[in-house]
XYZ file of C-alpha atoms in Angstrom:
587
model
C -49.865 188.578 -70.962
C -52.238 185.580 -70.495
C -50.792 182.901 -68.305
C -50.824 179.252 -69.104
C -50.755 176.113 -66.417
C -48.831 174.016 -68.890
C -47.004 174.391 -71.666
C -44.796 173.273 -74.484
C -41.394 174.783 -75.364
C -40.083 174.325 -78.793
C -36.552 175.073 -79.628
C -35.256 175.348 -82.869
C -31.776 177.401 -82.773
C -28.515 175.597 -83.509
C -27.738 173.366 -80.857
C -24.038 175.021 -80.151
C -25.751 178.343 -79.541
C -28.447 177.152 -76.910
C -26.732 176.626 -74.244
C -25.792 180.533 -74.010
C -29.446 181.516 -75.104
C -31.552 178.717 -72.391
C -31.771 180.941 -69.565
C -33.349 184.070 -71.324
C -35.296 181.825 -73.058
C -36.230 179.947 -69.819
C -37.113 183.346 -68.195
C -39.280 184.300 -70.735
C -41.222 181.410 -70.918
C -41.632 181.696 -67.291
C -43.621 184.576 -68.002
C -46.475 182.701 -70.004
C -46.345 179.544 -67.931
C -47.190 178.500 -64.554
C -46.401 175.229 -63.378
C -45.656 172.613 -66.255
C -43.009 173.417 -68.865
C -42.010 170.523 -71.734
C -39.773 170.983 -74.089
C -38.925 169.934 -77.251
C -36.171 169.918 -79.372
C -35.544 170.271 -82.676
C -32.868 172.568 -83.893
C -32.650 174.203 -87.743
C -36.680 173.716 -87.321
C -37.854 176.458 -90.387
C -41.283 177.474 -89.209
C -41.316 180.180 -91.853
C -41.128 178.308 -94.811
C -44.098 177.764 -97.123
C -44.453 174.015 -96.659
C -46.015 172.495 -92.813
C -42.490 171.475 -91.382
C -42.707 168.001 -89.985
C -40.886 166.587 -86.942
C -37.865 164.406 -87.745
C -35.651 161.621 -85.493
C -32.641 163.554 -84.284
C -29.341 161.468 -83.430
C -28.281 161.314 -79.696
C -24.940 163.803 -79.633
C -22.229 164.767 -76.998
C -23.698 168.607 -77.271
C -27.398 167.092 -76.396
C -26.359 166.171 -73.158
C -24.490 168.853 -72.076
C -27.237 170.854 -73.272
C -29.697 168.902 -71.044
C -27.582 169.330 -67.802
C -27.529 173.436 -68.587
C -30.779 173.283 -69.495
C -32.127 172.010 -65.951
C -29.075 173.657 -64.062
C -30.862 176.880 -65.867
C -33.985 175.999 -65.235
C -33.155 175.661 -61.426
C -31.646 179.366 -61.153
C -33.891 181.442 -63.252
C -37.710 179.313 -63.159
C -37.262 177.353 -60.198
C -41.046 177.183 -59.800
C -41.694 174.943 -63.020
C -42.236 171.653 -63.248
C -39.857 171.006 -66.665
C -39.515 168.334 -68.580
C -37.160 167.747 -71.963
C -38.945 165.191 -74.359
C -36.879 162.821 -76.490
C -39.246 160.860 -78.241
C -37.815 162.411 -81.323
C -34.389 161.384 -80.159
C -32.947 158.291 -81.945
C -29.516 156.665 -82.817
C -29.360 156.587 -86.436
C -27.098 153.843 -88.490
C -25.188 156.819 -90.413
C -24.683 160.672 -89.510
C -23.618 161.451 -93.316
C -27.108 162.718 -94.259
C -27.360 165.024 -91.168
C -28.421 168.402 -91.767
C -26.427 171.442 -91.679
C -27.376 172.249 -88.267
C -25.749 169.074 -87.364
C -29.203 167.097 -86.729
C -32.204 166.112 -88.868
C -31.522 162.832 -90.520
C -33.738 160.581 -92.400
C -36.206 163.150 -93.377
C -38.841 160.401 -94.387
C -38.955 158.819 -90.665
C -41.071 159.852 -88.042
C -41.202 159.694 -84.401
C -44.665 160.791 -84.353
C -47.068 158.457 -85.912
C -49.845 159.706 -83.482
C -49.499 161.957 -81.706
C -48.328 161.473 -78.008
C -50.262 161.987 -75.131
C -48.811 164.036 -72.202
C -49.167 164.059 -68.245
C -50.170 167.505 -68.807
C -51.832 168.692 -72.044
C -50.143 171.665 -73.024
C -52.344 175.160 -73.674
C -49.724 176.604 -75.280
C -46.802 176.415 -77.192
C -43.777 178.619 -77.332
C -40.792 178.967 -79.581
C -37.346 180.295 -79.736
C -37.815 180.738 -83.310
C -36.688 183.908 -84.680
C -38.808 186.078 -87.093
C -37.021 187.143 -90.315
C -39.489 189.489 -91.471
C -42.664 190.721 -89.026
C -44.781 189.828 -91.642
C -44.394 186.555 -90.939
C -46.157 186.229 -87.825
C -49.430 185.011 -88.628
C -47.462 181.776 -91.170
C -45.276 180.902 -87.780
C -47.867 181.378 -85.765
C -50.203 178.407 -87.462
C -47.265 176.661 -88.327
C -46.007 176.204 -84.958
C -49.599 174.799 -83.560
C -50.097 172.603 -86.421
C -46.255 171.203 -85.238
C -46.775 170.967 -81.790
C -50.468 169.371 -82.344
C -48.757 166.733 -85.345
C -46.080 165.639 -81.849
C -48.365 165.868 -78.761
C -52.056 166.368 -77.810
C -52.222 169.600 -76.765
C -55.339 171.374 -75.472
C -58.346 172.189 -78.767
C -57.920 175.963 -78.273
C -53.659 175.685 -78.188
C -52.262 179.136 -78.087
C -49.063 180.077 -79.136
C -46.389 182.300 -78.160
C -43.272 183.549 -80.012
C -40.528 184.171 -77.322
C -37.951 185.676 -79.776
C -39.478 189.436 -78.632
C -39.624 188.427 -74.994
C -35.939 187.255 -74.927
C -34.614 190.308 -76.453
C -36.457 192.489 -73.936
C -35.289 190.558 -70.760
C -31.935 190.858 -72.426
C -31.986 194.481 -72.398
C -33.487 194.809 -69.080
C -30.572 193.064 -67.795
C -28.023 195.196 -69.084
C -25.393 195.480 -66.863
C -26.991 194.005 -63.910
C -26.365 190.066 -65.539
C -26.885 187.639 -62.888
C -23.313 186.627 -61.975
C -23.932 182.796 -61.207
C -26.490 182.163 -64.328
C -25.219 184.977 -66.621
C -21.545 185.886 -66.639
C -19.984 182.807 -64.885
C -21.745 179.725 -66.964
C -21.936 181.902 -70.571
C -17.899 182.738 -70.229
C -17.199 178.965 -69.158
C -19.570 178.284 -72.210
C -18.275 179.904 -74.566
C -14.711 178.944 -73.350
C -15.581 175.527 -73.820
C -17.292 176.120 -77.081
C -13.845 177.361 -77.938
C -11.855 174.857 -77.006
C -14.159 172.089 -78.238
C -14.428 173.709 -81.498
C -17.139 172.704 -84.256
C -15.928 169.481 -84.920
C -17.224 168.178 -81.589
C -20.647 169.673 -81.694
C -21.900 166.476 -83.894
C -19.740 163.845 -81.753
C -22.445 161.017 -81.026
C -22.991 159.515 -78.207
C -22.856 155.943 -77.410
C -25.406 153.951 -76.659
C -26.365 150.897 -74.820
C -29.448 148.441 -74.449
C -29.605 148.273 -70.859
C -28.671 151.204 -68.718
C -29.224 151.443 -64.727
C -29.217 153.981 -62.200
C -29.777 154.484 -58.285
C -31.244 157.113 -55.956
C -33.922 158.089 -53.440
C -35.425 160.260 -56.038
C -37.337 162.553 -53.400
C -39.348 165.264 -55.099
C -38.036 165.077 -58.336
C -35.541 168.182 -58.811
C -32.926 168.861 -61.583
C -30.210 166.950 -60.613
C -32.966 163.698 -60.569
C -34.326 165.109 -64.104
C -30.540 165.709 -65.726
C -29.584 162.005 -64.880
C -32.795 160.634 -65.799
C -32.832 162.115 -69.144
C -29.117 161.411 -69.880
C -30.207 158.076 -68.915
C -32.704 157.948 -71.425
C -30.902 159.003 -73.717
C -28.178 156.081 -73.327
C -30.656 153.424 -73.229
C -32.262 151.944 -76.337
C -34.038 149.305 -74.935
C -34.707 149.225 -70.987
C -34.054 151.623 -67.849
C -33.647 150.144 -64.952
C -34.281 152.324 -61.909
C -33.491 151.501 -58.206
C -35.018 153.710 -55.818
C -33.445 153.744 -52.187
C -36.296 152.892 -49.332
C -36.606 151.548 -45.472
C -32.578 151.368 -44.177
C -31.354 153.036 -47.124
C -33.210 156.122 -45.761
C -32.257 156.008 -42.528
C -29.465 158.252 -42.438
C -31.333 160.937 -45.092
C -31.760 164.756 -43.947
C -35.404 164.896 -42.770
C -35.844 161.592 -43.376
C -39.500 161.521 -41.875
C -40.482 164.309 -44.990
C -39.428 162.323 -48.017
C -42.103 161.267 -49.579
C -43.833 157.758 -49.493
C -42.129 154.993 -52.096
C -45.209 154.854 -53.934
C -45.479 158.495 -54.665
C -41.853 158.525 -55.529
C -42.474 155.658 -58.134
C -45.736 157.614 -59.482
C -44.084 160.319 -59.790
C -40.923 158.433 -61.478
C -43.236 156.613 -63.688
C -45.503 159.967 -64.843
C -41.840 161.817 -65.915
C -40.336 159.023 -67.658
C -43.563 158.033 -69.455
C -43.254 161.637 -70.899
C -39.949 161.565 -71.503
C -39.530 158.564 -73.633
C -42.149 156.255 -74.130
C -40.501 154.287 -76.322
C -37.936 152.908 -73.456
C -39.235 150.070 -71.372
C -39.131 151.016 -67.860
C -38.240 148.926 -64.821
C -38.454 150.446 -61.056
C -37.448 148.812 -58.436
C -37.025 149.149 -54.335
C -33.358 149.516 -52.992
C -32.698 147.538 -49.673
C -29.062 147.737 -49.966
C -26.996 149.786 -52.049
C -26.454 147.571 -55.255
C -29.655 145.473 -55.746
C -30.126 144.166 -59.138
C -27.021 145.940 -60.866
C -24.678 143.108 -59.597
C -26.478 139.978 -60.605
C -28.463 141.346 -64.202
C -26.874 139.889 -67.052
C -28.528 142.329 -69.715
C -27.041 145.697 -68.089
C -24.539 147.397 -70.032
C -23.852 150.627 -68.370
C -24.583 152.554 -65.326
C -24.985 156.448 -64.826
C -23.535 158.159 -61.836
C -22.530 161.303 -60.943
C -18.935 162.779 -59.238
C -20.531 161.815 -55.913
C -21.558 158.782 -56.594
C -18.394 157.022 -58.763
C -16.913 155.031 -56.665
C -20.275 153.276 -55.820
C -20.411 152.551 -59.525
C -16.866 151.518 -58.881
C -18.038 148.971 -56.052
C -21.276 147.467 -58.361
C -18.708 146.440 -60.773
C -16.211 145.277 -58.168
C -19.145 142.856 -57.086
C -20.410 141.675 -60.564
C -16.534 141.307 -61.370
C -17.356 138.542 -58.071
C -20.552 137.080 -59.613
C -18.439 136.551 -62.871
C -20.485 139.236 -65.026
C -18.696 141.785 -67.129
C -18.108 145.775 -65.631
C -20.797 148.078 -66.522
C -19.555 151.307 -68.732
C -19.287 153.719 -65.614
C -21.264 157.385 -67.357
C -20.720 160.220 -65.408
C -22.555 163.286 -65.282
C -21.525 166.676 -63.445
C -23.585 168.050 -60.140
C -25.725 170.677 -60.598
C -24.667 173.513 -58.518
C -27.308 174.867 -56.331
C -27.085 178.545 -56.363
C -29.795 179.450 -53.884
C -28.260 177.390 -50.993
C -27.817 178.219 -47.894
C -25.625 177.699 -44.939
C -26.670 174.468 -43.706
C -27.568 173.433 -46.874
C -25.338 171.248 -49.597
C -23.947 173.507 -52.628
C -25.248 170.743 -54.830
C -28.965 170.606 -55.758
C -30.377 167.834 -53.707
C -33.367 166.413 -51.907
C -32.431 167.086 -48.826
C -32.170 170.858 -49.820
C -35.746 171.179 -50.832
C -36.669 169.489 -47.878
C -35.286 171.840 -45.555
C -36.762 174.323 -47.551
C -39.989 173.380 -47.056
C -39.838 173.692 -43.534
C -42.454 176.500 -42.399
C -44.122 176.460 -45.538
C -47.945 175.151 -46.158
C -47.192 171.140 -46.643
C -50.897 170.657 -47.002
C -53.916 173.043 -47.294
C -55.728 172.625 -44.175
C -58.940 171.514 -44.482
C -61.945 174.608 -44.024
C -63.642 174.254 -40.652
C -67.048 175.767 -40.618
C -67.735 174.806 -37.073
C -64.372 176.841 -36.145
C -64.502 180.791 -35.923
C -61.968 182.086 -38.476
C -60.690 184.343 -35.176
C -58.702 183.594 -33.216
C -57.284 180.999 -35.222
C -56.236 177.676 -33.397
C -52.746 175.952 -34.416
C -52.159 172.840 -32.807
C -48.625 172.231 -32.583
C -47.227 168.571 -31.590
C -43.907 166.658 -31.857
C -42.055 164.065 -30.188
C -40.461 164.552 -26.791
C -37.092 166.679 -27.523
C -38.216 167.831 -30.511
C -38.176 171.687 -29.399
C -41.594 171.538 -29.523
C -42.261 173.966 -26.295
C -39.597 175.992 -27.476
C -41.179 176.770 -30.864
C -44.504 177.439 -29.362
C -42.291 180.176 -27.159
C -41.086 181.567 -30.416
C -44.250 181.763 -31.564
C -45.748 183.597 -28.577
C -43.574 186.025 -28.224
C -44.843 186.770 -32.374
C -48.164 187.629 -30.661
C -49.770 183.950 -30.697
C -51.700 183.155 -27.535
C -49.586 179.944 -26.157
C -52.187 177.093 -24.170
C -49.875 174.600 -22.559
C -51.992 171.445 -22.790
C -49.474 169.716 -20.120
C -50.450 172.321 -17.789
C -53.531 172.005 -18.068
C -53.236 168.421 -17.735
C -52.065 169.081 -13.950
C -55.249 171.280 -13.661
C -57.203 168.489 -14.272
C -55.742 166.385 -11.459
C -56.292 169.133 -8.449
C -59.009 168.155 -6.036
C -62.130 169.244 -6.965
C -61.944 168.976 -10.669
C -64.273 166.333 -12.760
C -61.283 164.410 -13.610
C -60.130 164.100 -10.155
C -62.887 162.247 -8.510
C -62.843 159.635 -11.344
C -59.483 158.658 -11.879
C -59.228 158.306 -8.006
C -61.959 156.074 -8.576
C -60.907 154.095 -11.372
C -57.058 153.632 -9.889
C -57.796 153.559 -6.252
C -56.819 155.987 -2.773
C -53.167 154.669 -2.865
C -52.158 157.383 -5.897
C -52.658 160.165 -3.262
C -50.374 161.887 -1.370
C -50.860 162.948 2.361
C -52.590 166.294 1.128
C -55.024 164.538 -1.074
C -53.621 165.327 -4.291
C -52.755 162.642 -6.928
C -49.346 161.282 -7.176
C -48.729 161.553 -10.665
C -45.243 159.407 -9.791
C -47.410 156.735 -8.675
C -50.144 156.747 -11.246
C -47.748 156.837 -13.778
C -46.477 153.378 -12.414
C -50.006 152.120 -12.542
C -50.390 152.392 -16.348
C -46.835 152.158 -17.825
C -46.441 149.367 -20.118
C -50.367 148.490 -19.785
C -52.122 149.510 -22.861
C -55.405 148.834 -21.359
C -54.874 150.922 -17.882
C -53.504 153.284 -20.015
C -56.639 154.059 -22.231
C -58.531 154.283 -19.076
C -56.599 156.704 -17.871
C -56.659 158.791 -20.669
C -60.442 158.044 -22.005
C -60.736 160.049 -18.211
C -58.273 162.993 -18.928
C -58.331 163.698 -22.401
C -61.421 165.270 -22.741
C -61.544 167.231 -19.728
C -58.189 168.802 -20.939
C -59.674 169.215 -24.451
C -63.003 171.922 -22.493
C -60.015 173.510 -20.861
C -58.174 174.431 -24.474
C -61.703 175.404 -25.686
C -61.824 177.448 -22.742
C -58.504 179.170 -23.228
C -59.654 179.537 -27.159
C -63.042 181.443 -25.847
C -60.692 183.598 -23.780
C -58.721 184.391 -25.996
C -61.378 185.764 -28.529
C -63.103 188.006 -25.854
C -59.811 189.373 -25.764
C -59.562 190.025 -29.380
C -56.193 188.182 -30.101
C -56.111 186.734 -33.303
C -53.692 183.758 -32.991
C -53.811 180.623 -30.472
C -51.118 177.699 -30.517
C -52.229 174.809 -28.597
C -49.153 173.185 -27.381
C -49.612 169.591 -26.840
C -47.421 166.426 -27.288
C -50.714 164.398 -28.026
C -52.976 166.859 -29.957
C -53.084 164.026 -32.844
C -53.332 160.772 -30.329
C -56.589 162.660 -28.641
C -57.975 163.796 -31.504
C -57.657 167.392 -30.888
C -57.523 168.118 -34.240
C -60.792 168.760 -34.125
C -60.190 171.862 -32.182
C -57.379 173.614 -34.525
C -57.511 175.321 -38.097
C -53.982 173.584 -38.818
C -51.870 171.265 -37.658
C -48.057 171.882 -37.345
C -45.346 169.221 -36.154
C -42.143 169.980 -34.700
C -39.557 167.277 -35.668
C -36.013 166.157 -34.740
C -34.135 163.056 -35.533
C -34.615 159.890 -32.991
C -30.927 160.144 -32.037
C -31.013 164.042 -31.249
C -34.068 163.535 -29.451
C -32.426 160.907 -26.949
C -30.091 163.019 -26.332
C -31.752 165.555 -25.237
C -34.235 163.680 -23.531
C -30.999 162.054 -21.775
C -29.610 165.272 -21.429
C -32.628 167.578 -19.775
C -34.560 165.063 -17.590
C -31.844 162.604 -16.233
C -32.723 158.978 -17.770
C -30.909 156.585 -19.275
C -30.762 155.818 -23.145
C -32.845 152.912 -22.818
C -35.581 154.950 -21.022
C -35.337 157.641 -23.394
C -35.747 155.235 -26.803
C -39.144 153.551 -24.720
C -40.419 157.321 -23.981
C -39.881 158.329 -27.440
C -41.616 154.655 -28.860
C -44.508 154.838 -26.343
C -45.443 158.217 -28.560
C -46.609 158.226 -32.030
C -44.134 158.429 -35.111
C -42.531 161.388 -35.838
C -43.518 159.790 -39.987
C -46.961 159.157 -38.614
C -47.192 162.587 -37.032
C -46.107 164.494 -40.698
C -48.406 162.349 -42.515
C -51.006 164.850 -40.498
C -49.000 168.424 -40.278
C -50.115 171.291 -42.281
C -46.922 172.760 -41.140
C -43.361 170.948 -40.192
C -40.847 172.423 -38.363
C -37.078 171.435 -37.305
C -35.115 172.409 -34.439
C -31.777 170.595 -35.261
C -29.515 173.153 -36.293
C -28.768 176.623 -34.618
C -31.177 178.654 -32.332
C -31.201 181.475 -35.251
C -32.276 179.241 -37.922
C -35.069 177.849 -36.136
C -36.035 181.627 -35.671
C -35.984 182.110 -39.091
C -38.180 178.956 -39.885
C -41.321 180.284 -36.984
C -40.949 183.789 -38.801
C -40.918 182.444 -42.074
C -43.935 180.029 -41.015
C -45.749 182.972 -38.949
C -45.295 185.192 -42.095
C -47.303 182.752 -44.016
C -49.711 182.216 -42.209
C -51.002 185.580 -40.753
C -50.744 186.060 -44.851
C -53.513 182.782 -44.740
C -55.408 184.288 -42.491
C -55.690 187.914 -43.965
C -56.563 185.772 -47.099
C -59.609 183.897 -45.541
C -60.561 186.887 -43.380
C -61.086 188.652 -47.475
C -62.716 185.232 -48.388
C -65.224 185.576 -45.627
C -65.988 189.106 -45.915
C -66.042 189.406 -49.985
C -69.768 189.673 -51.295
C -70.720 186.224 -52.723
């Protein structure tokens, strides 16, 4: 089957059934699409009836959200891989539910959320439906039925293809058979249908209520489920604005990885690209966090704030303080955690950004830029980090893999015996009183020379750097009259030198300021104080990612930093068998 980049989802069964039916259908859909999956909702939809069915406002009901939260909870589990997004610009609070349609939603046939229609981040190639055939024959009507709906709602791509999933869904159902999945399958379709139970029919139409102005908090790092469930509840509580904070500077500061999430600005692009999808309509307000409340203790207009079991009794505090500024409580909304099922031992059984960070680790951040001036063989990692980062003790790792280690601090010390180039001139440029009695240079004393001196400094390293840099090229040669096929250049300043130049990739070994003075403190004897100036004499550990291919972390156990080199050595000898194909494929 043909696959898609983007695509649109349109679900029509009852809204009471879906939420037993989303992860087949999810599945499924995977199958067609590759990296951006919208969908839309519109249950009782009749694409087999003889007139063009139109889209219709549908009210905002209890069932709606808890569909939403299974929907992305699904979506995490089965497709993990796609980008999805649920649309509400259909979704409306209506005056009166007593013209709803059977199905529970519907009303007002005459309005219409889709004047024009709406443009999309992405614009979908195809569009899929859970719509089941009633007679074969059918096919071709629901077939040019379902473009014509998708094109009257969004603007999809001029050669839109579309795909009925009902066939699809009915096969992965058989192919599960008795080997369900027991956390997506058995576990969340008996609590379901359990709750279905107890809830009864009555409650499937309960509405929701609404408010103006709705707020909600959070560092909103690579958007993920959890982010996309309380955004979209969100949305669909707010009529007129959404307000978003979104944590930065100290609020980060104790944050998992906290050098790797991304840049405010890209978290607010990325904010602004979902929500702009989501629900136009809404007018949307983003803001930076400094502190944990900012404006949802002193703005009048809010009405309600949306939280999650974690994060209650901050809601509880923000209306402790506007209770202070003499402003009335906010309606505390609560939505359940999304369960992360793929999570590992040091990782939090929740969903969460911190999760997906670790999980990067190892992985290709960045696509390294192609160097035609470098041989593809061997190819050259340069691998930097912070002092105490485990930097040395990765590149170990990765030598006993079969990379070819060069120690750029030893060969630092090569450049200081007598006789070498760099010898001569830094005896020249710091004077005869920085050798010892043998003649060699008293690294103690030279060190004294330039500490603290920016200018002395750059001297001394405007001498040493480059001769260092012919030595790794040396070792590099070597290394490829040898026929090895990996070298790791080990060195603390590859990126302050500009070394980079001599590497296919950049990776970064990382650890968190207070781990790393510890260590430091720990392994070479200083004080605290000494070991903070060491570590802000060097570049950024932030400044450093900002340039890695690759990141690394050697903060927890010695066997899970094993698993991130073999996971990252994995990769890339895979990158590397890839370009050697590239290279050798007739053009």
């Amino acid at each position: 089957m043909s696959m898609f980049s983007t695509g649109i989802l349109v679900l029509t069964s009852p809204l009471h059934t879906l939420p037993l039916r989303i992860a087949p259908v999810l599945s499924s859909a995977a199958q067609v699409v590759e990296r951006t999956l919208y969908v839309h909702l519109h249950p009782g939809l009749n694409l087999g009836a003889s007139s063009q069915p139109r889209p219709v406002y549908i009210p905002p009901v209890v069932d709606l959200s808890t569909l939403i939260s299974r929907l992305y909870s699904n979506a995490a589990d089965v497709c993990g891989h796609l980008d999805v997004r649920v649309l509400l610009t259909n979704v409306r609070a209506q005056p009166s539910s007593s013209n709803s349609s059977v199905a529970g939603l519907g009303p007002n046939g005459g309005s219409n959320p889709f004047p024009s229609p709406q443009s999309l981040s992405h614009s979908p190639e195809v569009v899929l439906t859970d719509y089941a055939l009633q007679d074969p024959g059918q096919s071709t009507l629901v077939d040019q039925c379902l473009k014509r709906y998708a094109g009257h709602c969004y603007v999809c791509n001029p050669s839109l293809s579309s795909v009925l999933l009902h066939p699809l869904v009915q096969v992965l159902d058989r192919s599960e058979g008795n080997e369900k999945d027991q956390r997506s399958k058995n576990t969340e379709e008996e609590e379901a249908e359990e709750e279905e139970e107890e809830e009864g029919s009555k409650h499937r139409l309960q509405p929701m209520e609404t408010y103006s102005d709705v707020v909600v908090g959070g560092t909103f790092d690579r958007l993920h489920g959890a982010h996309k469930t309380l955004l979209n509840i969100s949305c669909l509580l707010a009529n007129r604005r959404f307000l978003i904070g979104v944590s930065d500077k100290e609020l980060l500061k104790g944050k998992v990885l906290k050098e790797m999430i991304e840049p405010y600005p890209q978290r607010v692009q990325r904010l602004e690209e979902f929500l702009r999808d989501v629900k136009p309509s809404l007018r949307f307000e983003i803001v930076p966090l400094f502190d944990p409340f900012g404006p949802s203790i002193t703005d009048p207009q809010l009405q309600c704030i949306v939280v999650s079991e974690e994060t209650r009794k901050g809601g509880e505090a923000v209306n402790r303080r506007r209770k202070e500024n003499g402003l009335p409580e906010l309606v505390l909304h609560e939505i359940q955690l999304i369960k992360d099922v793929h999570h590992t031992e040091i990782e939090e059984e929740k969903i969460s950004s911190s999760s997906l960070r670790s999980r990067l680790l190892g992985t290709l951040l960045i696509p390294p830029t192609p160097r035609s001036d470098l041989p593809l063989i061997p190819y050259v990692i340069g691998l930097t980090g912070g002092s105490g980062s485990g930097k040395s003790s990765i590149a170990r790792r990765l030598e006993a893999l079969g990379a070819v280690r060069i120690d750029s601090d030893q060969l630092g010390h090569e450049t200081y015996l007598p006789g070498a180039t760099a010898y001569r001139r830094v005896v020249e440029e710091f004077g005869a009183d920085i050798l010892n009695e043998d003649k060699t240079i008293n690294r103690r004393m030279l060190g004294r020379k330039v500490f603290g001196n920016q200018e002395r400094l750059k001297a001394l390293t405007d001498i040493v750097w480059p001769e260092i840099a012919l030595l790794v090229k040396k070792r590099i040669q070597q290394a490829k009259e040898e026929g090895k096929r990996v070298c790791i250049v080990d060195a603390a300043v590859l990126l302050e030198a500009g070394w980079e130049t001599l590497v296919h990739e950049v990776w970064v070994a990382t650890i968190p300021e207070e781990e790393a003075v510890r260590r430091i403190v720990e392994r070479d004897g200083v004080t605290e104080e000494d070991a903070v100036r060491r570590l802000q004499s060097q570049w950024p550990t932030a400044k450093q990612i900002q340039h890695a291919n690759v990141v690394l972390c050697t903060l927890w156990e010695p066997d899970h930093t094993q698993k991130q080199v073999q996971k990252a050595w994995n990769l890339l000898l895979q990158r590397i068998d890839q370009r050697l194909k590239e290279a050798n494929s007739p053009s």
